[in-house]
Amino acid sequence: MSVFVAFEGGEGSGKSTQSKLLYERIIAEGFSSLLLHEPGGTSVGEEVRRILLAERGATGKKSSRSKNSTMNSLTELLLFSSARSELIEKVIKPNLEKDTIIICDRFIASTIAYQGYGRNINLDTVENIINVSTHGIKPDLTILLSVDPDKALDRVNSQLSLLDSVSNPVEKENPRLDVEGSRRFELESINFHKRVFQGYKEMSKDSSWLTIDATKSIDEIHNLIWDKIQMLIR
Ligand code: TYD
């Protein structure tokens, strides 16, 4: 039987590091695993990801800089959901029947936190769209790497400040928080990130969630996660 684990948290919470460490540990212990991220993981999903995370429009010209930044919130919700629908049908569903541990770096809780709490889209609407796009498939365990957005954004800023283009004044004003250069969400206001964090805190009251203080060391966090995973698979 498969186990489905989702990693959640705000920007700079260390999800990608921890999901990769967990994947490597599972493989090293002799189990089968699959590491996915959202949005993405299919060819359509990766194209949708580019639209969702780019600040600029398809032309890439300076004059269209604000194009994707001003995307309508409902459009955004539907795009995340369409990428997810592909991932569910093409990857997650077929693997749910196998003896494998599916790890997903972000899943439905990101949509509730970012589009529901962050963008203020009605939560019932968000949940209805999620149900349509996932056919009700939910993770067995959601791991929240919890860190106050003030601290997290500071941390990512200082880690990446060396990568900043010092000659570009826009880069100086908004230090890049994402090495891949897709920063549409990182550039949102601190209040947006605080609403997202609040959403996560509400959802994490559910018994299928494990909340970990993301300011702990990488090893400590990994060990807490591994303890929990062992309980699920043995
Ligand atoms: P990504 O570069 O994968 O960043 P991270 O390392 O923070 O996961 O960017 C994904 C961004 O998309 C992230 O800012 C959160 C946002 N997002 C949503 O707003 N809604 C969603 O449903 C998902 C899956 C992600």
PDB file of C-alpha atoms and ligand atoms in Angstrom:
ATOM      1  CA  MET A   1       0.000   0.000   0.000  1.00  0.00           C
ATOM      2  CA  SER A   2       1.213   3.484  -0.759  1.00  0.00           C
ATOM      3  CA  VAL A   3       1.734   6.331   1.685  1.00  0.00           C
ATOM      4  CA  PHE A   4       1.178   9.884   0.492  1.00  0.00           C
ATOM      5  CA  VAL A   5       3.125  12.633   2.304  1.00  0.00           C
ATOM      6  CA  ALA A   6       2.889  16.351   1.539  1.00  0.00           C
ATOM      7  CA  PHE A   7       5.330  19.025   2.656  1.00  0.00           C
ATOM      8  CA  GLU A   8       3.931  22.482   3.361  1.00  0.00           C
ATOM      9  CA  GLY A   9       5.182  25.839   4.591  1.00  0.00           C
ATOM     10  CA  GLY A  10       5.862  29.387   3.525  1.00  0.00           C
ATOM     11  CA  GLU A  11       8.765  30.692   1.489  1.00  0.00           C
ATOM     12  CA  GLY A  12      12.162  29.815   2.975  1.00  0.00           C
ATOM     13  CA  SER A  13      10.812  27.148   5.325  1.00  0.00           C
ATOM     14  CA  GLY A  14      13.137  24.426   3.989  1.00  0.00           C
ATOM     15  CA  LYS A  15      10.524  22.154   2.391  1.00  0.00           C
ATOM     16  CA  SER A  16      12.567  21.349  -0.663  1.00  0.00           C
ATOM     17  CA  THR A  17      15.638  20.401   1.402  1.00  0.00           C
ATOM     18  CA  GLN A  18      13.579  18.213   3.724  1.00  0.00           C
ATOM     19  CA  SER A  19      11.512  16.532   1.022  1.00  0.00           C
ATOM     20  CA  LYS A  20      14.717  15.605  -0.832  1.00  0.00           C
ATOM     21  CA  LEU A  21      16.382  14.321   2.373  1.00  0.00           C
ATOM     22  CA  LEU A  22      13.326  12.221   3.149  1.00  0.00           C
ATOM     23  CA  TYR A  23      13.264  10.805  -0.384  1.00  0.00           C
ATOM     24  CA  GLU A  24      16.969   9.860  -0.174  1.00  0.00           C
ATOM     25  CA  ARG A  25      16.475   8.266   3.261  1.00  0.00           C
ATOM     26  CA  ILE A  26      13.524   6.183   2.091  1.00  0.00           C
ATOM     27  CA  ILE A  27      15.484   4.899  -0.900  1.00  0.00           C
ATOM     28  CA  ALA A  28      18.566   4.210   1.283  1.00  0.00           C
ATOM     29  CA  GLU A  29      16.361   2.176   3.652  1.00  0.00           C
ATOM     30  CA  GLY A  30      15.262   0.032   0.724  1.00  0.00           C
ATOM     31  CA  PHE A  31      11.742   1.329   0.126  1.00  0.00           C
ATOM     32  CA  SER A  32      10.303   2.671  -3.097  1.00  0.00           C
ATOM     33  CA  SER A  33       9.569   6.402  -3.292  1.00  0.00           C
ATOM     34  CA  LEU A  34       8.561   9.157  -5.661  1.00  0.00           C
ATOM     35  CA  LEU A  35       9.482  12.826  -5.167  1.00  0.00           C
ATOM     36  CA  LEU A  36       7.116  15.374  -6.712  1.00  0.00           C
ATOM     37  CA  HIS A  37       6.643  19.116  -6.505  1.00  0.00           C
ATOM     38  CA  GLU A  38       3.737  21.443  -7.180  1.00  0.00           C
ATOM     39  CA  PRO A  39       2.992  23.136  -9.422  1.00  0.00           C
ATOM     40  CA  GLY A  40       4.672  20.862 -11.967  1.00  0.00           C
ATOM     41  CA  GLY A  41       5.706  17.243 -12.385  1.00  0.00           C
ATOM     42  CA  THR A  42       4.079  16.760 -15.808  1.00  0.00           C
ATOM     43  CA  SER A  43       4.807  18.506 -19.092  1.00  0.00           C
ATOM     44  CA  VAL A  44       1.566  20.520 -18.987  1.00  0.00           C
ATOM     45  CA  GLY A  45       2.115  21.174 -15.284  1.00  0.00           C
ATOM     46  CA  GLU A  46       5.612  22.575 -15.867  1.00  0.00           C
ATOM     47  CA  GLU A  47       4.298  24.940 -18.535  1.00  0.00           C
ATOM     48  CA  VAL A  48       1.538  26.099 -16.221  1.00  0.00           C
ATOM     49  CA  ARG A  49       4.176  26.546 -13.485  1.00  0.00           C
ATOM     50  CA  ARG A  50       6.094  28.957 -15.679  1.00  0.00           C
ATOM     51  CA  ILE A  51       2.988  31.099 -16.197  1.00  0.00           C
ATOM     52  CA  LEU A  52       2.125  31.027 -12.499  1.00  0.00           C
ATOM     53  CA  LEU A  53       5.536  31.929 -11.123  1.00  0.00           C
ATOM     54  CA  ALA A  54       6.846  34.345 -13.760  1.00  0.00           C
ATOM     55  CA  GLU A  55       6.620  38.024 -13.032  1.00  0.00           C
ATOM     56  CA  ARG A  56       6.693  38.869 -16.698  1.00  0.00           C
ATOM     57  CA  GLY A  57       4.305  37.948 -19.466  1.00  0.00           C
ATOM     58  CA  ALA A  58       5.109  35.568 -22.301  1.00  0.00           C
ATOM     59  CA  THR A  59       6.891  38.226 -24.354  1.00  0.00           C
ATOM     60  CA  GLY A  60       9.397  38.798 -21.543  1.00  0.00           C
ATOM     61  CA  LYS A  61       9.676  42.469 -22.550  1.00  0.00           C
ATOM     62  CA  LYS A  62      10.177  45.058 -19.848  1.00  0.00           C
ATOM     63  CA  SER A  63       6.946  46.781 -20.872  1.00  0.00           C
ATOM     64  CA  SER A  64       4.973  43.631 -20.023  1.00  0.00           C
ATOM     65  CA  ARG A  65       6.689  43.226 -16.657  1.00  0.00           C
ATOM     66  CA  SER A  66       3.483  43.544 -14.688  1.00  0.00           C
ATOM     67  CA  LYS A  67       1.512  41.211 -16.955  1.00  0.00           C
ATOM     68  CA  ASN A  68       1.601  38.003 -14.935  1.00  0.00           C
ATOM     69  CA  SER A  69       1.903  39.904 -11.659  1.00  0.00           C
ATOM     70  CA  THR A  70      -1.625  41.221 -12.084  1.00  0.00           C
ATOM     71  CA  MET A  71      -3.168  37.803 -12.749  1.00  0.00           C
ATOM     72  CA  ASN A  72      -6.748  37.521 -11.530  1.00  0.00           C
ATOM     73  CA  SER A  73      -6.954  35.447  -8.327  1.00  0.00           C
ATOM     74  CA  LEU A  74      -9.546  33.055  -9.687  1.00  0.00           C
ATOM     75  CA  THR A  75      -7.422  32.474 -12.816  1.00  0.00           C
ATOM     76  CA  GLU A  76      -4.510  31.694 -10.488  1.00  0.00           C
ATOM     77  CA  LEU A  77      -6.614  29.218  -8.487  1.00  0.00           C
ATOM     78  CA  LEU A  78      -7.757  27.485 -11.676  1.00  0.00           C
ATOM     79  CA  LEU A  79      -4.221  27.294 -13.085  1.00  0.00           C
ATOM     80  CA  PHE A  80      -2.821  25.700  -9.921  1.00  0.00           C
ATOM     81  CA  SER A  81      -5.756  23.305 -10.031  1.00  0.00           C
ATOM     82  CA  SER A  82      -5.246  22.406 -13.684  1.00  0.00           C
ATOM     83  CA  ALA A  83      -1.563  21.619 -13.058  1.00  0.00           C
ATOM     84  CA  ARG A  84      -2.672  19.478 -10.112  1.00  0.00           C
ATOM     85  CA  SER A  85      -5.320  17.681 -12.150  1.00  0.00           C
ATOM     86  CA  GLU A  86      -2.603  16.542 -14.598  1.00  0.00           C
ATOM     87  CA  LEU A  87      -0.351  15.410 -11.750  1.00  0.00           C
ATOM     88  CA  ILE A  88      -3.185  13.493 -10.086  1.00  0.00           C
ATOM     89  CA  GLU A  89      -4.284  11.687 -13.254  1.00  0.00           C
ATOM     90  CA  LYS A  90      -0.878  11.007 -14.784  1.00  0.00           C
ATOM     91  CA  VAL A  91       1.337  10.398 -11.744  1.00  0.00           C
ATOM     92  CA  ILE A  92      -0.309  10.264  -8.320  1.00  0.00           C
ATOM     93  CA  LYS A  93      -3.312   8.025  -9.049  1.00  0.00           C
ATOM     94  CA  PRO A  94      -1.296   5.301 -10.859  1.00  0.00           C
ATOM     95  CA  ASN A  95       1.256   5.285  -8.023  1.00  0.00           C
ATOM     96  CA  LEU A  96      -1.329   5.134  -5.248  1.00  0.00           C
ATOM     97  CA  GLU A  97      -1.891   1.518  -6.285  1.00  0.00           C
ATOM     98  CA  LYS A  98       1.795   0.656  -5.874  1.00  0.00           C
ATOM     99  CA  ASP A  99       3.855  -0.049  -2.780  1.00  0.00           C
ATOM    100  CA  THR A 100       5.491   3.342  -2.769  1.00  0.00           C
ATOM    101  CA  ILE A 101       5.895   6.425  -0.619  1.00  0.00           C
ATOM    102  CA  ILE A 102       4.776   9.459  -2.593  1.00  0.00           C
ATOM    103  CA  ILE A 103       6.328  12.722  -1.393  1.00  0.00           C
ATOM    104  CA  CYS A 104       4.918  15.967  -2.718  1.00  0.00           C
ATOM    105  CA  ASP A 105       6.605  19.333  -2.106  1.00  0.00           C
ATOM    106  CA  ARG A 106       3.370  21.356  -1.695  1.00  0.00           C
ATOM    107  CA  PHE A 107      -0.141  20.065  -2.347  1.00  0.00           C
ATOM    108  CA  ILE A 108      -3.741  21.123  -1.655  1.00  0.00           C
ATOM    109  CA  ALA A 109      -2.966  22.965   1.586  1.00  0.00           C
ATOM    110  CA  SER A 110      -0.831  25.413  -0.432  1.00  0.00           C
ATOM    111  CA  THR A 111      -3.942  26.328  -2.419  1.00  0.00           C
ATOM    112  CA  ILE A 112      -6.008  26.851   0.734  1.00  0.00           C
ATOM    113  CA  ALA A 113      -3.205  28.886   2.351  1.00  0.00           C
ATOM    114  CA  TYR A 114      -2.143  30.997  -0.670  1.00  0.00           C
ATOM    115  CA  GLN A 115      -5.324  31.366  -2.731  1.00  0.00           C
ATOM    116  CA  GLY A 116      -7.792  31.074   0.163  1.00  0.00           C
ATOM    117  CA  TYR A 117      -6.128  32.891   3.062  1.00  0.00           C
ATOM    118  CA  GLY A 118      -3.537  34.838   1.017  1.00  0.00           C
ATOM    119  CA  ARG A 119      -5.718  36.019  -1.885  1.00  0.00           C
ATOM    120  CA  ASN A 120      -8.933  35.993   0.157  1.00  0.00           C
ATOM    121  CA  ILE A 121     -10.862  33.737  -2.231  1.00  0.00           C
ATOM    122  CA  ASN A 122     -13.872  32.259  -0.443  1.00  0.00           C
ATOM    123  CA  LEU A 123     -12.706  29.061   1.284  1.00  0.00           C
ATOM    124  CA  ASP A 124     -15.735  27.026   0.133  1.00  0.00           C
ATOM    125  CA  THR A 125     -14.962  27.969  -3.478  1.00  0.00           C
ATOM    126  CA  VAL A 126     -11.325  26.947  -3.014  1.00  0.00           C
ATOM    127  CA  GLU A 127     -12.314  23.625  -1.461  1.00  0.00           C
ATOM    128  CA  ASN A 128     -14.851  22.894  -4.210  1.00  0.00           C
ATOM    129  CA  ILE A 129     -12.255  23.471  -6.926  1.00  0.00           C
ATOM    130  CA  ILE A 130      -9.738  21.340  -5.001  1.00  0.00           C
ATOM    131  CA  ASN A 131     -12.246  18.492  -4.780  1.00  0.00           C
ATOM    132  CA  VAL A 132     -12.945  18.659  -8.507  1.00  0.00           C
ATOM    133  CA  SER A 133      -9.237  18.642  -9.413  1.00  0.00           C
ATOM    134  CA  THR A 134      -8.179  15.900  -6.989  1.00  0.00           C
ATOM    135  CA  HIS A 135     -11.294  13.674  -6.892  1.00  0.00           C
ATOM    136  CA  GLY A 136     -10.958  13.943  -3.126  1.00  0.00           C
ATOM    137  CA  ILE A 137      -7.431  12.449  -2.979  1.00  0.00           C
ATOM    138  CA  LYS A 138      -5.730  13.701   0.191  1.00  0.00           C
ATOM    139  CA  PRO A 139      -2.301  13.101   1.740  1.00  0.00           C
ATOM    140  CA  ASP A 140      -2.065  10.583   4.616  1.00  0.00           C
ATOM    141  CA  LEU A 141       0.330  12.976   6.322  1.00  0.00           C
ATOM    142  CA  THR A 142       0.974  16.688   5.839  1.00  0.00           C
ATOM    143  CA  ILE A 143       4.217  18.006   7.318  1.00  0.00           C
ATOM    144  CA  LEU A 144       4.210  21.724   8.084  1.00  0.00           C
ATOM    145  CA  LEU A 145       7.626  23.362   8.398  1.00  0.00           C
ATOM    146  CA  SER A 146       6.536  26.255  10.490  1.00  0.00           C
ATOM    147  CA  VAL A 147       8.415  29.550  10.638  1.00  0.00           C
ATOM    148  CA  ASP A 148       7.203  33.070  11.169  1.00  0.00           C
ATOM    149  CA  PRO A 149       7.211  34.840   7.765  1.00  0.00           C
ATOM    150  CA  ASP A 150       9.315  37.753   9.097  1.00  0.00           C
ATOM    151  CA  LYS A 151      12.084  35.341  10.056  1.00  0.00           C
ATOM    152  CA  ALA A 152      11.749  33.166   6.961  1.00  0.00           C
ATOM    153  CA  LEU A 153      11.955  36.039   4.503  1.00  0.00           C
ATOM    154  CA  ASP A 154      14.953  37.490   6.362  1.00  0.00           C
ATOM    155  CA  ARG A 155      16.631  34.106   6.258  1.00  0.00           C
ATOM    156  CA  VAL A 156      16.114  33.616   2.530  1.00  0.00           C
ATOM    157  CA  ASN A 157      17.121  37.203   1.800  1.00  0.00           C
ATOM    158  CA  SER A 158      20.394  36.892   3.654  1.00  0.00           C
ATOM    159  CA  GLN A 159      21.170  33.465   2.169  1.00  0.00           C
ATOM    160  CA  LEU A 160      20.667  34.707  -1.351  1.00  0.00           C
ATOM    161  CA  SER A 161      21.915  38.264  -1.063  1.00  0.00           C
ATOM    162  CA  LEU A 162      25.258  37.203  -2.532  1.00  0.00           C
ATOM    163  CA  LEU A 163      23.473  36.063  -5.654  1.00  0.00           C
ATOM    164  CA  ASP A 164      21.811  39.422  -6.186  1.00  0.00           C
ATOM    165  CA  SER A 165      22.646  41.474  -9.166  1.00  0.00           C
ATOM    166  CA  VAL A 166      24.207  44.537  -7.517  1.00  0.00           C
ATOM    167  CA  SER A 167      23.972  46.512 -10.734  1.00  0.00           C
ATOM    168  CA  ASN A 168      20.206  46.158 -11.011  1.00  0.00           C
ATOM    169  CA  PRO A 169      18.306  48.569  -8.733  1.00  0.00           C
ATOM    170  CA  VAL A 170      15.118  46.484  -8.944  1.00  0.00           C
ATOM    171  CA  GLU A 171      17.027  43.472  -7.692  1.00  0.00           C
ATOM    172  CA  LYS A 172      18.447  45.589  -4.873  1.00  0.00           C
ATOM    173  CA  GLU A 173      15.005  46.723  -3.737  1.00  0.00           C
ATOM    174  CA  ASN A 174      13.571  43.220  -3.883  1.00  0.00           C
ATOM    175  CA  PRO A 175      16.392  40.805  -3.090  1.00  0.00           C
ATOM    176  CA  ARG A 176      15.744  37.618  -4.991  1.00  0.00           C
ATOM    177  CA  LEU A 177      14.355  34.878  -2.870  1.00  0.00           C
ATOM    178  CA  ASP A 178      14.271  32.204  -5.495  1.00  0.00           C
ATOM    179  CA  VAL A 179      17.389  31.041  -7.275  1.00  0.00           C
ATOM    180  CA  GLU A 180      15.369  29.895 -10.262  1.00  0.00           C
ATOM    181  CA  GLY A 181      14.213  33.470 -10.810  1.00  0.00           C
ATOM    182  CA  SER A 182      10.479  32.839 -10.428  1.00  0.00           C
ATOM    183  CA  ARG A 183       9.500  35.271  -7.766  1.00  0.00           C
ATOM    184  CA  ARG A 184       5.883  36.282  -8.280  1.00  0.00           C
ATOM    185  CA  PHE A 185       4.871  34.983  -4.837  1.00  0.00           C
ATOM    186  CA  GLU A 186       8.042  35.981  -3.009  1.00  0.00           C
ATOM    187  CA  LEU A 187       7.395  39.561  -4.081  1.00  0.00           C
ATOM    188  CA  GLU A 188       4.014  39.626  -2.312  1.00  0.00           C
ATOM    189  CA  SER A 189       3.679  41.830   0.778  1.00  0.00           C
ATOM    190  CA  ILE A 190       4.599  40.642   4.246  1.00  0.00           C
ATOM    191  CA  ASN A 191       0.874  40.833   5.103  1.00  0.00           C
ATOM    192  CA  PHE A 192       0.109  38.354   2.326  1.00  0.00           C
ATOM    193  CA  HIS A 193       2.699  35.949   3.784  1.00  0.00           C
ATOM    194  CA  LYS A 194       1.284  36.462   7.279  1.00  0.00           C
ATOM    195  CA  ARG A 195      -2.206  35.506   6.051  1.00  0.00           C
ATOM    196  CA  VAL A 196      -0.725  32.394   4.386  1.00  0.00           C
ATOM    197  CA  PHE A 197       0.985  31.475   7.677  1.00  0.00           C
ATOM    198  CA  GLN A 198      -2.295  31.965   9.571  1.00  0.00           C
ATOM    199  CA  GLY A 199      -3.995  29.606   7.104  1.00  0.00           C
ATOM    200  CA  TYR A 200      -1.376  26.948   7.721  1.00  0.00           C
ATOM    201  CA  LYS A 201      -1.753  27.343  11.483  1.00  0.00           C
ATOM    202  CA  GLU A 202      -5.526  26.782  11.209  1.00  0.00           C
ATOM    203  CA  MET A 203      -5.164  23.709   8.986  1.00  0.00           C
ATOM    204  CA  SER A 204      -2.411  22.180  11.118  1.00  0.00           C
ATOM    205  CA  LYS A 205      -4.907  21.507  13.927  1.00  0.00           C
ATOM    206  CA  ASP A 206      -6.021  18.457  11.918  1.00  0.00           C
ATOM    207  CA  SER A 207      -4.745  15.111  13.226  1.00  0.00           C
ATOM    208  CA  SER A 208      -3.220  14.211   9.855  1.00  0.00           C
ATOM    209  CA  TRP A 209      -0.715  17.087  10.220  1.00  0.00           C
ATOM    210  CA  LEU A 210       2.723  17.120  11.810  1.00  0.00           C
ATOM    211  CA  THR A 211       4.023  20.592  12.633  1.00  0.00           C
ATOM    212  CA  ILE A 212       7.771  21.079  13.008  1.00  0.00           C
ATOM    213  CA  ASP A 213       9.595  24.227  14.051  1.00  0.00           C
ATOM    214  CA  ALA A 214      11.507  25.074  10.877  1.00  0.00           C
ATOM    215  CA  THR A 215      14.180  26.988  12.836  1.00  0.00           C
ATOM    216  CA  LYS A 216      15.546  23.677  14.186  1.00  0.00           C
ATOM    217  CA  SER A 217      18.624  22.257  12.472  1.00  0.00           C
ATOM    218  CA  ILE A 218      18.301  20.351   9.189  1.00  0.00           C
ATOM    219  CA  ASP A 219      19.290  17.082  10.912  1.00  0.00           C
ATOM    220  CA  GLU A 220      16.886  17.552  13.817  1.00  0.00           C
ATOM    221  CA  ILE A 221      14.001  18.236  11.446  1.00  0.00           C
ATOM    222  CA  HIS A 222      14.885  15.270   9.258  1.00  0.00           C
ATOM    223  CA  ASN A 223      15.002  12.934  12.277  1.00  0.00           C
ATOM    224  CA  LEU A 224      11.583  14.087  13.505  1.00  0.00           C
ATOM    225  CA  ILE A 225      10.161  13.474  10.039  1.00  0.00           C
ATOM    226  CA  TRP A 226      11.811  10.068   9.735  1.00  0.00           C
ATOM    227  CA  ASP A 227      10.423   8.970  13.147  1.00  0.00           C
ATOM    228  CA  LYS A 228       6.925   9.817  11.955  1.00  0.00           C
ATOM    229  CA  ILE A 229       7.361   8.114   8.575  1.00  0.00           C
ATOM    230  CA  GLN A 230       8.600   4.932  10.263  1.00  0.00           C
ATOM    231  CA  MET A 231       5.409   4.878  12.317  1.00  0.00           C
ATOM    232  CA  LEU A 232       3.364   5.104   9.123  1.00  0.00           C
ATOM    233  CA  ILE A 233       5.167   2.406   7.155  1.00  0.00           C
ATOM    234  CA  ARG A 234       5.824  -0.230   9.796  1.00  0.00           C
TER     235      ARG A 234
HETATM  236  P1  TYD B   1       8.285  27.285  -5.760  1.00  0.00           P
HETATM  237  O1  TYD B   1       9.346  27.937  -6.593  1.00  0.00           O
HETATM  238  O2  TYD B   1       8.024  25.839  -5.957  1.00  0.00           O
HETATM  239  O3  TYD B   1       8.584  27.695  -4.296  1.00  0.00           O
HETATM  240  P2  TYD B   1       8.610  26.957  -2.926  1.00  0.00           P
HETATM  241  O4  TYD B   1      10.024  26.482  -2.786  1.00  0.00           O
HETATM  242  O5  TYD B   1       8.228  28.024  -1.968  1.00  0.00           O
HETATM  243  O6  TYD B   1       7.601  25.834  -2.973  1.00  0.00           O
HETATM  244  O7  TYD B   1       6.981  28.142  -5.983  1.00  0.00           O
HETATM  245  C1  TYD B   1       5.719  27.712  -5.752  1.00  0.00           C
HETATM  246  C2  TYD B   1       4.920  28.946  -5.384  1.00  0.00           C
HETATM  247  O8  TYD B   1       3.551  28.748  -5.707  1.00  0.00           O
HETATM  248  C3  TYD B   1       4.997  29.250  -3.904  1.00  0.00           C
HETATM  249  O9  TYD B   1       5.210  30.611  -3.717  1.00  0.00           O
HETATM  250  C4  TYD B   1       3.616  28.901  -3.401  1.00  0.00           C
HETATM  251  C5  TYD B   1       2.738  29.031  -4.605  1.00  0.00           C
HETATM  252  N1  TYD B   1       1.583  28.106  -4.627  1.00  0.00           N
HETATM  253  C6  TYD B   1       0.298  28.617  -4.523  1.00  0.00           C
HETATM  254  O10 TYD B   1       0.112  29.829  -4.382  1.00  0.00           O
HETATM  255  N2  TYD B   1      -0.766  27.759  -4.589  1.00  0.00           N
HETATM  256  C7  TYD B   1      -0.613  26.408  -4.781  1.00  0.00           C
HETATM  257  O11 TYD B   1      -1.604  25.653  -4.848  1.00  0.00           O
HETATM  258  C8  TYD B   1       0.736  25.887  -4.899  1.00  0.00           C
HETATM  259  C9  TYD B   1       0.963  24.428  -5.124  1.00  0.00           C
HETATM  260  C10 TYD B   1       1.804  26.775  -4.817  1.00  0.00           C
END
